[in-house]
Amino acid sequence: MENHDIPTRPEETLDGTVVFNVPFPKDLKDLAGMAPVIVKQPYHIDYIHSYGQDSPFFAGLANRRLLGSRCTACGHTFGTPRMSCMACGGDCEWVELPQEGRVHTFTVCHFGSEEFLPECPYVLALVEFEGVDTLFLTRLLGVDPARPSLDWIGMKVRAKFRRLSRFKPTDVWFVPA
Amino acid sequence: MRPVYAVTGGVSKFAKARPDRTFQALVKEAYDYALKDIGLEPRQANDLVDGTVGSYFSDHFQRQLMSAIMVQDYLGLVPKPGHRVEGGGATGGLCFQEAWKAVAGGDMDVCLAYGFETMSHVQTWKGNEFIALASDVSFDYPVGGFYSGYYAMMVTRHMKEFGTTVEQMAHVSVKNHINAIYNPYAQKHLRITIRDVREAPVVAWPLTRLDICTMSDGAACAILASEEGLARIEKAAGRSLPKVRVTGIGRGTDAMRMADRPHQSFEDFYRYNALPNEQDADSRAYYKDLWDRGFRYPGVHSFRAGRMASRQAYQRAEVTDPLNQIDFVELHDAYTSSEIQTYEDMGLCRYGEGGRFAESGLAFMPGIEYGLDLPQRPKCSVNPSGGLIACGHPVGASGLMQAVFAIWQLQGAIGRHFGNDRLQVRGARRGAIHSHAGTGTYVTVSILEKED
């Protein structure tokens, strides 16, 4: 196997020359062997995304409050809020979650989706809260991404909030408590 | 329900990029192969086919909506009935089962199931983004949406709870890559070692590049038929065809958000999720001990959807002891870790035993040199084709690729299709195919059997 730490070729990117003409055979029979013509088709969208019934969660983050939900019928408590209970189908009400929990599991992402590539390496974690039945996905900061360890599981962590809210779930993140 | 036969199938060559063909022509490549194998001309086949089910995962990769109808017209199958199914990574498995339903329910006598994905149309990083959009865009995606990251979190927990090791995961990578050396359809032909897997670049700790499948361009198709449909195909082909029957299908689901996974009790596990081979006193004691030590089901380490799909398919196909009653499994190994998790869901071993099962040798192919010291002889080969890890994972085609390889195994025809018979499971009578979406959101299991 090659050593992947030392690059052996430059990164392929989608910028470059635009071609205005290609060679073409005299005899149409020769078209069967023609190489494919490949063009760039850009596509950009801005969505008008509503958080709908989940909106109070994001308003909560802007006010340094971490909200979950609890089923009014069976009491199942959700660490990531949902207004319809997955356990019984009952309606849920908003509850405030403790701002301290423990790392249930985690990973360090060294690659990712295009949007998050500049942030690599970053640590994703699922956090568990005392008395809450489900988990919460978040970024874990304040740990060294170069030295991941299974011992991080079970670590006490606490929530921190963005001062200038972006109304995204990353308005909250966790650090070792 | 009527008996349903899987008559023939075809697979395009899976590759990182196939700019030489549009998606319609890739499907035609697979379809033409399937027809040629039973000696039918497209015109004859198109008279016999009653309708189709099309399978592709993401509209984003083509930047083309209604791609399936473009395949249908390219193949010359308009104005016959057809529709598209979509369910993430399980799209191909769902497609196979929808075709089964069309035939079993009496709507069609001959149904073509086809699928494709052309993932090379965007850069890998953009492709990761498209795939990550199959996670909750309010709560999951914006945190750093990346499927390899999600699966890494699952296996980190698996390691913590059960002592599963990265070397055990690497056994899966070595097995599947080396199997694929003998499969000409596979995208990758790599003879690798445990050390290669561990020294490859880390993508999401602890998963390395060799623990993870790659994006791919490819297509696959299978033709399913009733007894009547099969008789018509045989008449047109002018010969009797080997009989492979689909004896059971099963499906399960789970919550989109991994964070929402419940933590069921021991009692509920035995009420809803346990398999027939886990009903003995020893297994009950084993699980009771797991629960006493804090295990909860399914948690983030297990796929309840995969278990429910297996349970339903096994019940219908009368499988009570999967490891001993199934000759081979083609399962959705998008990650080495998810192959280990799936051993457990499918009952090839108990929950928590997947890591040890991976290195036991039971899931390897006999007669192939892996360069590993395996304590046990192969019993139920898992991913003899090389799986998604080595074949590639053109999402909408993957589940159908598994179906095609299973049909060929049960027809005893691997040698003819692969140009060598190293991957032919000797005396194969029953195989299982397993297709899987999201973080375990949709899972399908189908059982195929050779009929004399």
XYZ file of C-alpha atoms in Angstrom:
629
model
C 0.000 0.000 0.000
C 1.136 3.538 -0.670
C 1.795 5.937 2.159
C -1.287 8.150 2.224
C 0.256 10.811 4.419
C 2.369 12.095 1.513
C 0.192 13.345 -1.358
C 1.096 11.955 -4.761
C -1.263 14.106 -6.827
C -2.993 17.471 -6.605
C -6.650 17.708 -5.575
C -9.131 17.574 -8.470
C -11.302 20.674 -8.545
C -14.188 21.816 -10.721
C -12.702 25.132 -11.812
C -10.681 25.333 -15.010
C -10.935 25.902 -18.714
C -14.208 26.109 -20.640
C -14.090 24.281 -23.981
C -15.842 25.918 -26.919
C -15.164 23.332 -29.592
C -14.287 19.648 -29.921
C -12.833 17.575 -32.751
C -15.439 15.776 -34.853
C -14.960 12.893 -37.324
C -15.895 13.087 -41.015
C -17.496 9.639 -40.952
C -20.422 9.263 -38.472
C -19.442 5.623 -37.921
C -16.420 6.897 -35.982
C -18.756 8.487 -33.391
C -19.201 5.095 -31.719
C -15.709 5.446 -30.286
C -16.037 9.073 -29.231
C -15.121 10.046 -25.691
C -17.979 11.499 -23.611
C -18.482 15.260 -23.546
C -18.620 16.298 -19.898
C -19.816 19.746 -18.840
C -20.262 21.573 -15.536
C -23.846 22.293 -14.434
C -23.931 24.618 -11.390
C -26.925 24.432 -9.066
C -27.407 26.711 -6.046
C -30.446 26.947 -3.790
C -31.462 28.981 -0.761
C -34.192 27.157 1.150
C -36.802 28.846 3.317
C -36.621 26.238 6.073
C -39.126 26.460 8.924
C -38.438 24.633 12.165
C -42.215 24.486 12.562
C -43.307 22.958 15.870
C -39.639 22.518 16.854
C -39.016 26.298 16.716
C -39.049 26.843 20.517
C -35.914 24.683 20.765
C -33.969 27.155 18.632
C -35.474 30.155 20.402
C -34.374 28.435 23.630
C -30.765 28.174 22.459
C -30.758 31.906 21.700
C -31.694 32.379 25.376
C -29.136 29.895 26.741
C -31.800 27.323 27.524
C -31.608 23.706 26.360
C -35.041 22.273 25.732
C -36.258 18.709 25.378
C -39.781 17.356 25.464
C -41.862 14.972 27.540
C -44.879 12.908 26.561
C -47.966 14.058 28.448
C -49.424 10.540 28.153
C -46.568 8.130 29.029
C -43.882 10.427 30.408
C -41.196 9.378 27.886
C -38.637 12.189 27.856
C -36.740 13.205 24.737
C -33.233 14.671 24.754
C -33.821 15.881 21.200
C -37.293 17.381 21.280
C -40.198 15.967 19.337
C -43.779 17.010 19.839
C -45.286 13.587 19.097
C -44.190 10.726 21.317
C -42.320 7.940 19.520
C -43.134 5.480 22.307
C -46.917 5.915 22.410
C -48.050 8.565 19.901
C -49.132 10.980 22.645
C -48.599 14.756 22.593
C -45.391 16.116 24.110
C -44.750 19.256 26.149
C -41.554 21.307 26.386
C -39.215 20.666 29.301
C -35.863 22.172 30.194
C -32.954 19.732 30.029
C -30.099 19.726 32.492
C -27.092 21.570 31.036
C -24.823 18.803 32.228
C -24.726 15.312 30.847
C -22.335 12.544 29.865
C -20.778 11.480 26.571
C -22.750 8.437 25.364
C -20.584 8.004 22.279
C -18.416 10.128 19.964
C -16.174 10.240 16.905
C -13.544 12.519 15.391
C -14.346 13.445 11.781
C -11.204 13.954 9.682
C -13.212 14.231 6.488
C -16.803 15.232 5.917
C -19.391 16.846 3.754
C -18.202 19.764 1.667
C -19.904 22.238 3.993
C -17.934 21.041 7.015
C -14.557 20.234 5.430
C -12.951 23.472 6.670
C -13.855 22.492 10.249
C -12.094 19.094 10.166
C -11.078 17.530 12.432
C -14.159 18.010 14.591
C -15.666 15.867 17.333
C -19.269 14.682 17.127
C -20.865 13.299 20.274
C -24.181 11.989 21.479
C -24.875 13.268 24.976
C -27.050 11.487 27.565
C -28.841 13.289 30.400
C -29.890 11.915 33.774
C -33.581 10.959 33.699
C -33.918 11.576 29.959
C -34.726 8.634 27.686
C -33.051 9.728 24.451
C -29.840 11.476 23.406
C -28.671 14.747 21.862
C -26.238 15.120 18.930
C -23.679 17.859 19.389
C -20.101 19.017 18.844
C -17.683 18.280 21.660
C -14.988 20.935 22.153
C -12.182 21.180 24.643
C -10.861 17.680 23.908
C -7.860 16.917 21.714
C -9.080 15.458 18.397
C -5.622 13.958 17.861
C -5.951 11.797 20.971
C -9.382 10.130 20.909
C -10.008 7.533 23.582
C -12.861 5.227 24.516
C -12.422 6.713 27.993
C -14.211 9.814 26.696
C -17.409 7.758 26.874
C -19.049 8.493 30.208
C -17.173 11.809 30.573
C -19.178 14.574 32.275
C -19.839 17.450 29.884
C -21.648 20.762 30.089
C -23.442 22.934 27.556
C -22.062 26.218 26.210
C -24.019 28.625 24.050
C -23.259 31.005 21.222
C -23.691 34.644 22.250
C -24.769 35.601 18.729
C -27.294 32.959 17.816
C -27.394 31.511 14.310
C -30.567 29.530 14.981
C -28.854 26.248 14.269
C -28.358 23.241 16.568
C -24.687 24.302 16.759
C -25.766 27.313 18.851
C -25.098 24.886 21.688
C -22.028 22.664 22.107
C -20.515 20.743 24.985
C -17.174 20.851 26.781
C -15.738 18.657 29.549
C -17.440 19.660 32.833
C -49.585 -14.955 -2.004
C -48.291 -16.720 -5.127
C -44.817 -18.244 -5.370
C -42.300 -15.794 -6.853
C -39.216 -16.824 -8.821
C -36.079 -14.735 -9.348
C -35.369 -15.710 -12.928
C -32.354 -13.742 -14.106
C -30.324 -10.641 -13.418
C -27.528 -8.445 -14.619
C -25.031 -5.972 -13.190
C -23.137 -3.201 -14.946
C -19.436 -2.904 -14.230
C -19.253 -0.801 -11.057
C -16.681 1.969 -11.324
C -15.714 5.223 -9.670
C -17.046 6.986 -12.768
C -18.808 5.816 -15.903
C -18.904 8.967 -18.048
C -19.221 6.727 -21.118
C -22.882 6.032 -20.288
C -25.845 7.989 -18.930
C -27.858 6.280 -16.193
C -30.408 4.928 -18.687
C -27.693 3.243 -20.716
C -26.088 1.835 -17.553
C -29.375 0.138 -16.676
C -29.630 -1.141 -20.243
C -26.180 -2.678 -19.864
C -27.461 -4.677 -16.872
C -30.813 -5.477 -18.535
C -29.236 -6.679 -21.785
C -26.963 -8.952 -19.789
C -29.892 -10.432 -17.838
C -31.752 -11.142 -21.078
C -28.759 -12.558 -22.893
C -28.166 -14.954 -20.016
C -31.522 -16.637 -20.642
C -31.317 -16.284 -24.404
C -33.962 -13.614 -24.927
C -33.908 -10.745 -27.390
C -35.021 -7.359 -25.990
C -38.116 -7.470 -28.216
C -39.185 -10.867 -26.816
C -38.498 -9.778 -23.239
C -40.358 -6.528 -23.595
C -43.423 -8.531 -24.687
C -43.117 -10.687 -21.563
C -42.468 -7.968 -18.955
C -45.740 -6.752 -17.395
C -44.197 -3.770 -15.622
C -41.279 -2.411 -13.648
C -40.085 -1.008 -10.360
C -37.265 1.514 -10.557
C -34.766 2.244 -7.801
C -32.463 5.180 -7.246
C -31.693 7.026 -4.052
C -30.947 10.656 -4.648
C -32.350 13.000 -7.266
C -29.419 15.273 -6.439
C -26.774 13.078 -8.056
C -28.381 13.288 -11.504
C -29.909 16.751 -10.946
C -32.784 15.138 -12.781
C -36.230 14.371 -11.388
C -38.248 11.385 -12.680
C -35.130 9.562 -13.812
C -36.942 6.227 -13.629
C -39.305 7.038 -16.462
C -36.292 7.923 -18.593
C -34.965 4.432 -17.960
C -38.354 2.910 -18.708
C -38.588 4.641 -22.090
C -34.917 3.962 -22.900
C -35.500 0.245 -22.364
C -38.583 0.349 -24.595
C -40.935 -0.500 -21.745
C -43.422 2.380 -22.044
C -46.466 2.366 -21.840
C -46.305 -0.500 -19.312
C -46.863 0.166 -15.578
C -43.908 1.348 -13.534
C -42.947 3.389 -10.497
C -39.905 4.453 -8.541
C -39.131 3.540 -4.939
C -36.775 5.391 -2.630
C -35.572 4.526 0.841
C -31.953 5.640 1.227
C -29.386 2.864 1.140
C -32.157 0.246 1.222
C -33.666 1.530 -2.019
C -32.487 -1.492 -4.005
C -33.765 -3.949 -1.402
C -37.106 -2.152 -1.266
C -37.281 -2.252 -5.068
C -36.672 -6.010 -5.100
C -39.433 -6.479 -2.542
C -41.881 -4.206 -4.402
C -41.337 -6.333 -7.498
C -41.919 -9.418 -5.344
C -45.179 -7.919 -4.114
C -46.343 -7.092 -7.651
C -45.878 -10.729 -8.631
C -46.937 -12.379 -5.356
C -50.089 -10.276 -5.213
C -51.111 -11.176 -8.744
C -50.757 -7.739 -10.334
C -47.968 -8.913 -12.658
C -46.621 -12.225 -13.888
C -43.258 -10.809 -14.918
C -41.782 -7.768 -13.192
C -38.462 -6.076 -13.899
C -36.726 -4.536 -10.885
C -33.916 -2.180 -11.861
C -31.769 0.305 -10.022
C -28.843 2.633 -10.533
C -26.880 5.511 -9.081
C -24.423 7.797 -10.843
C -22.506 9.316 -7.967
C -19.521 10.539 -9.959
C -21.511 13.567 -11.113
C -20.344 15.456 -8.051
C -17.090 15.548 -6.110
C -16.844 13.087 -3.217
C -17.264 15.844 -0.609
C -20.455 17.069 -2.250
C -21.629 13.461 -2.473
C -21.078 13.115 1.271
C -23.253 16.173 1.700
C -26.064 14.713 -0.433
C -25.923 11.489 1.549
C -25.890 13.398 4.838
C -29.097 15.127 3.771
C -30.589 11.708 4.590
C -30.320 12.790 8.216
C -32.561 15.306 10.007
C -31.742 18.705 8.463
C -33.010 20.557 11.543
C -31.124 18.675 14.260
C -28.477 16.373 12.713
C -27.114 17.600 9.407
C -26.093 21.108 10.574
C -24.039 19.704 13.479
C -21.567 18.255 10.976
C -23.604 15.862 8.861
C -21.416 13.006 7.690
C -22.525 9.391 7.510
C -19.107 7.958 8.270
C -19.211 10.057 11.442
C -22.597 8.645 12.401
C -21.406 5.056 11.902
C -18.194 5.768 13.768
C -20.266 6.894 16.773
C -22.197 3.620 16.649
C -19.095 1.477 16.616
C -17.347 3.519 19.282
C -20.231 2.571 21.551
C -20.086 -1.039 20.320
C -16.391 -1.126 21.237
C -17.028 0.350 24.658
C -19.902 -1.973 25.535
C -18.701 -5.241 23.996
C -14.951 -4.870 23.670
C -15.130 -4.983 19.856
C -11.741 -4.096 18.362
C -10.574 -2.256 15.260
C -8.677 -5.401 14.250
C -11.923 -7.377 14.276
C -13.431 -4.720 12.012
C -10.380 -4.947 9.756
C -11.047 -8.695 9.348
C -14.256 -7.743 7.533
C -12.368 -5.397 5.220
C -9.733 -8.030 4.410
C -12.397 -10.693 3.779
C -14.527 -8.554 1.500
C -11.658 -6.986 -0.439
C -9.963 -10.338 -1.042
C -13.254 -11.990 -2.064
C -13.746 -9.199 -4.599
C -10.444 -10.009 -6.299
C -12.350 -12.879 -7.943
C -15.406 -10.764 -8.820
C -14.853 -8.894 -12.103
C -17.849 -6.629 -11.408
C -16.251 -5.201 -8.279
C -14.874 -1.681 -8.281
C -11.870 -2.545 -6.130
C -9.499 -5.482 -6.410
C -7.147 -5.114 -3.475
C -5.155 -7.739 -1.646
C -4.888 -6.078 1.747
C -3.888 -6.936 5.285
C -5.190 -5.956 8.705
C -2.246 -3.581 8.913
C -3.170 -1.888 5.614
C -6.668 -1.235 6.958
C -5.360 0.271 10.178
C -2.694 2.361 8.447
C -5.084 3.825 5.880
C -6.105 7.445 6.591
C -8.638 7.828 9.390
C -11.945 9.156 8.044
C -13.971 9.194 11.253
C -12.243 7.664 14.252
C -11.845 4.700 14.445
C -12.986 4.041 10.844
C -10.315 4.291 8.155
C -10.732 4.622 4.423
C -10.549 0.812 4.105
C -13.386 0.363 6.622
C -15.757 2.300 4.372
C -17.389 1.637 1.000
C -16.806 4.031 -1.880
C -19.109 5.988 -4.124
C -19.744 4.404 -7.448
C -21.523 4.534 -10.785
C -23.481 1.404 -11.527
C -26.735 -0.337 -12.309
C -28.317 -3.723 -11.648
C -31.568 -5.453 -12.462
C -33.482 -8.629 -11.715
C -36.518 -10.219 -13.334
C -39.095 -11.749 -10.998
C -41.915 -13.968 -12.201
C -44.868 -16.058 -11.091
C -45.068 -19.746 -12.062
C -47.096 -18.697 -15.070
C -44.659 -15.916 -15.937
C -41.713 -18.266 -15.606
C -43.435 -20.775 -17.918
C -43.881 -18.004 -20.514
C -40.237 -16.944 -20.213
C -39.100 -20.576 -20.581
C -41.293 -20.995 -23.643
C -39.791 -17.878 -25.262
C -36.271 -18.945 -24.280
C -36.921 -22.430 -25.615
C -35.478 -24.128 -22.525
C -36.060 -24.895 -18.887
C -34.395 -22.450 -16.461
C -32.933 -23.115 -13.007
C -35.494 -22.337 -10.294
C -34.681 -19.792 -7.581
C -37.641 -18.923 -5.403
C -37.995 -15.938 -3.078
C -39.340 -17.698 0.006
C -39.649 -14.784 2.389
C -39.299 -11.029 2.617
C -39.037 -8.905 5.751
C -38.701 -5.236 6.562
C -38.111 -3.083 9.583
C -37.746 0.602 10.376
C -36.282 2.834 13.048
C -36.145 6.525 13.891
C -34.253 8.825 11.533
C -32.329 10.488 14.353
C -29.809 8.204 15.995
C -30.311 10.239 19.170
C -33.937 9.061 19.301
C -33.099 5.362 19.552
C -34.954 3.885 22.508
C -33.383 1.845 25.266
C -35.720 -1.108 25.663
C -35.948 -3.477 28.586
C -34.889 -7.134 28.586
C -38.557 -8.156 28.742
C -39.499 -6.035 25.712
C -36.523 -7.389 23.766
C -37.790 -10.913 24.322
C -41.366 -9.858 23.567
C -40.652 -8.043 20.285
C -37.163 -8.606 18.956
C -35.631 -11.958 19.895
C -35.144 -14.646 17.223
C -36.110 -18.322 17.514
C -32.446 -19.266 18.005
C -32.243 -16.945 21.025
C -35.045 -18.627 22.990
C -32.848 -21.199 24.733
C -31.919 -20.884 28.407
C -28.288 -20.131 27.585
C -29.174 -17.152 25.373
C -31.677 -15.831 27.897
C -29.036 -15.970 30.598
C -26.507 -14.311 28.257
C -28.880 -11.425 27.519
C -30.039 -11.105 31.123
C -26.409 -10.630 32.081
C -25.946 -7.988 29.335
C -28.952 -6.046 30.630
C -27.733 -6.348 34.207
C -24.486 -4.729 33.044
C -26.308 -1.765 31.463
C -26.979 -2.937 27.906
C -30.120 -1.393 26.407
C -31.747 -2.242 23.096
C -31.251 -1.164 20.399
C -29.238 1.792 21.678
C -26.934 3.271 19.063
C -24.912 0.071 18.693
C -27.623 -2.110 17.133
C -30.107 -1.924 14.281
C -33.586 -2.814 15.467
C -34.831 -2.383 11.879
C -32.382 -5.056 10.709
C -33.520 -7.382 13.448
C -37.204 -6.868 12.639
C -36.564 -7.393 8.910
C -34.665 -10.617 9.641
C -37.312 -11.823 12.053
C -40.124 -11.342 9.533
C -38.215 -12.851 6.613
C -37.066 -15.843 8.697
C -40.587 -16.486 9.924
C -41.930 -16.515 6.371
C -39.111 -18.672 5.019
C -39.205 -20.919 8.112
C -35.628 -20.171 9.137
C -35.118 -20.905 12.838
C -31.335 -21.231 12.986
C -29.839 -18.731 10.509
C -26.167 -19.646 10.900
C -26.863 -23.297 10.125
C -29.759 -22.916 7.712
C -28.477 -20.111 5.453
C -25.580 -20.936 3.122
C -24.507 -17.375 2.344
C -25.510 -13.785 3.034
C -24.997 -10.722 0.863
C -25.379 -7.920 3.395
C -25.105 -4.157 3.406
C -21.502 -3.605 4.524
C -21.283 0.134 3.893
C -18.881 -0.019 6.869
C -16.924 -2.931 8.327
C -18.557 -1.984 11.612
C -22.047 -2.226 10.171
C -21.291 -5.713 8.843
C -20.419 -6.665 12.421
C -23.585 -5.017 13.734
C -25.592 -6.834 11.060
C -24.204 -10.276 12.006
C -25.938 -9.662 15.305
C -29.181 -8.269 13.856
C -29.455 -11.264 11.524
C -28.840 -13.696 14.349
C -25.624 -15.176 12.948
C -24.396 -14.529 16.470
C -25.861 -12.834 19.542
C -25.738 -9.099 20.219
C -22.308 -8.233 21.499
C -20.630 -11.218 19.809
C -20.225 -9.653 16.359
C -16.574 -8.684 16.791
C -15.549 -12.197 17.767
C -17.724 -13.620 14.976
C -15.883 -11.407 12.460
C -12.515 -12.935 13.313
C -13.793 -16.492 13.865
C -13.607 -17.445 10.179
C -17.261 -18.552 10.068
C -18.188 -15.782 7.589
C -15.211 -16.317 5.249
C -15.117 -18.262 1.964
C -13.539 -21.712 1.934
C -10.565 -22.189 -0.365
C -9.485 -18.548 -0.465
C -6.194 -17.377 1.025
C -6.768 -14.367 3.267
C -3.391 -14.291 4.956
C -5.150 -14.595 8.301
C -5.044 -17.163 11.040
C -8.731 -18.060 11.338
C -9.696 -20.393 14.189
C -12.886 -21.797 12.643
C -13.876 -23.171 9.256
C -16.300 -21.151 7.099
C -19.937 -21.921 7.801
C -22.068 -19.121 6.341
C -20.113 -16.972 3.884
C -20.955 -13.318 4.281
C -20.461 -11.101 1.246
C -18.775 -13.679 -0.949
C -19.057 -11.092 -3.771
C -16.942 -8.589 -1.850
C -19.931 -6.615 -0.620
C -20.384 -2.890 -0.891
C -16.929 -2.247 0.567
C -15.173 -3.741 -2.454
C -17.862 -3.805 -5.159
C -18.793 -0.156 -4.641
C -22.085 1.293 -3.475
C -24.063 2.931 -6.291
C -26.922 3.271 -3.829
C -29.995 2.438 -5.920
C -28.210 -0.497 -7.554
C -26.569 -2.057 -4.481
C -29.585 -3.964 -3.135
C -30.285 -5.355 -6.601
C -26.638 -6.235 -7.150
C -26.950 -8.419 -4.036
C -30.062 -10.039 -5.522
C -28.257 -10.790 -8.790
C -25.242 -12.311 -7.036
C -27.614 -14.393 -4.876
C -29.505 -15.632 -7.944
C -26.222 -16.628 -9.602
C -25.039 -18.382 -6.424
C -28.242 -20.427 -6.202
C -28.154 -21.216 -9.919
C -24.601 -22.463 -9.405
C -23.621 -20.012 -12.151
C -20.958 -17.849 -10.491
C -18.248 -19.480 -12.621
C -20.031 -18.535 -15.833
C -20.590 -14.923 -14.793
C -17.335 -14.204 -12.971
C -15.097 -16.178 -15.325
C -13.901 -18.249 -12.341
C -15.745 -20.192 -9.658
C -13.673 -19.265 -6.610
C -16.618 -17.399 -5.099
C -19.213 -20.077 -5.839
C -20.648 -21.282 -2.519
C -20.646 -25.058 -2.980
C -24.056 -26.647 -2.780
C -25.733 -23.341 -1.984
C -29.453 -23.923 -1.408
C -30.517 -20.884 0.611
C -29.186 -17.319 0.626
C -30.181 -14.089 2.296
C -29.850 -10.543 0.972
C -29.914 -7.558 3.301
C -30.300 -3.908 2.279
C -29.980 -1.060 4.762
C -30.664 2.681 4.881
C -29.704 5.679 6.976
C -28.461 4.971 10.464
C -30.624 1.827 10.309
C -33.887 3.482 9.314
C -35.174 1.133 6.605
C -33.847 -2.404 6.405
C -34.960 -5.221 4.110
C -34.090 -8.904 4.256
C -35.115 -11.322 1.525
C -34.553 -15.075 1.470
C -33.884 -16.852 -1.828
C -33.832 -20.622 -2.252
C -32.887 -23.085 -4.930
C -35.811 -25.238 -5.940
C -35.257 -28.618 -7.597
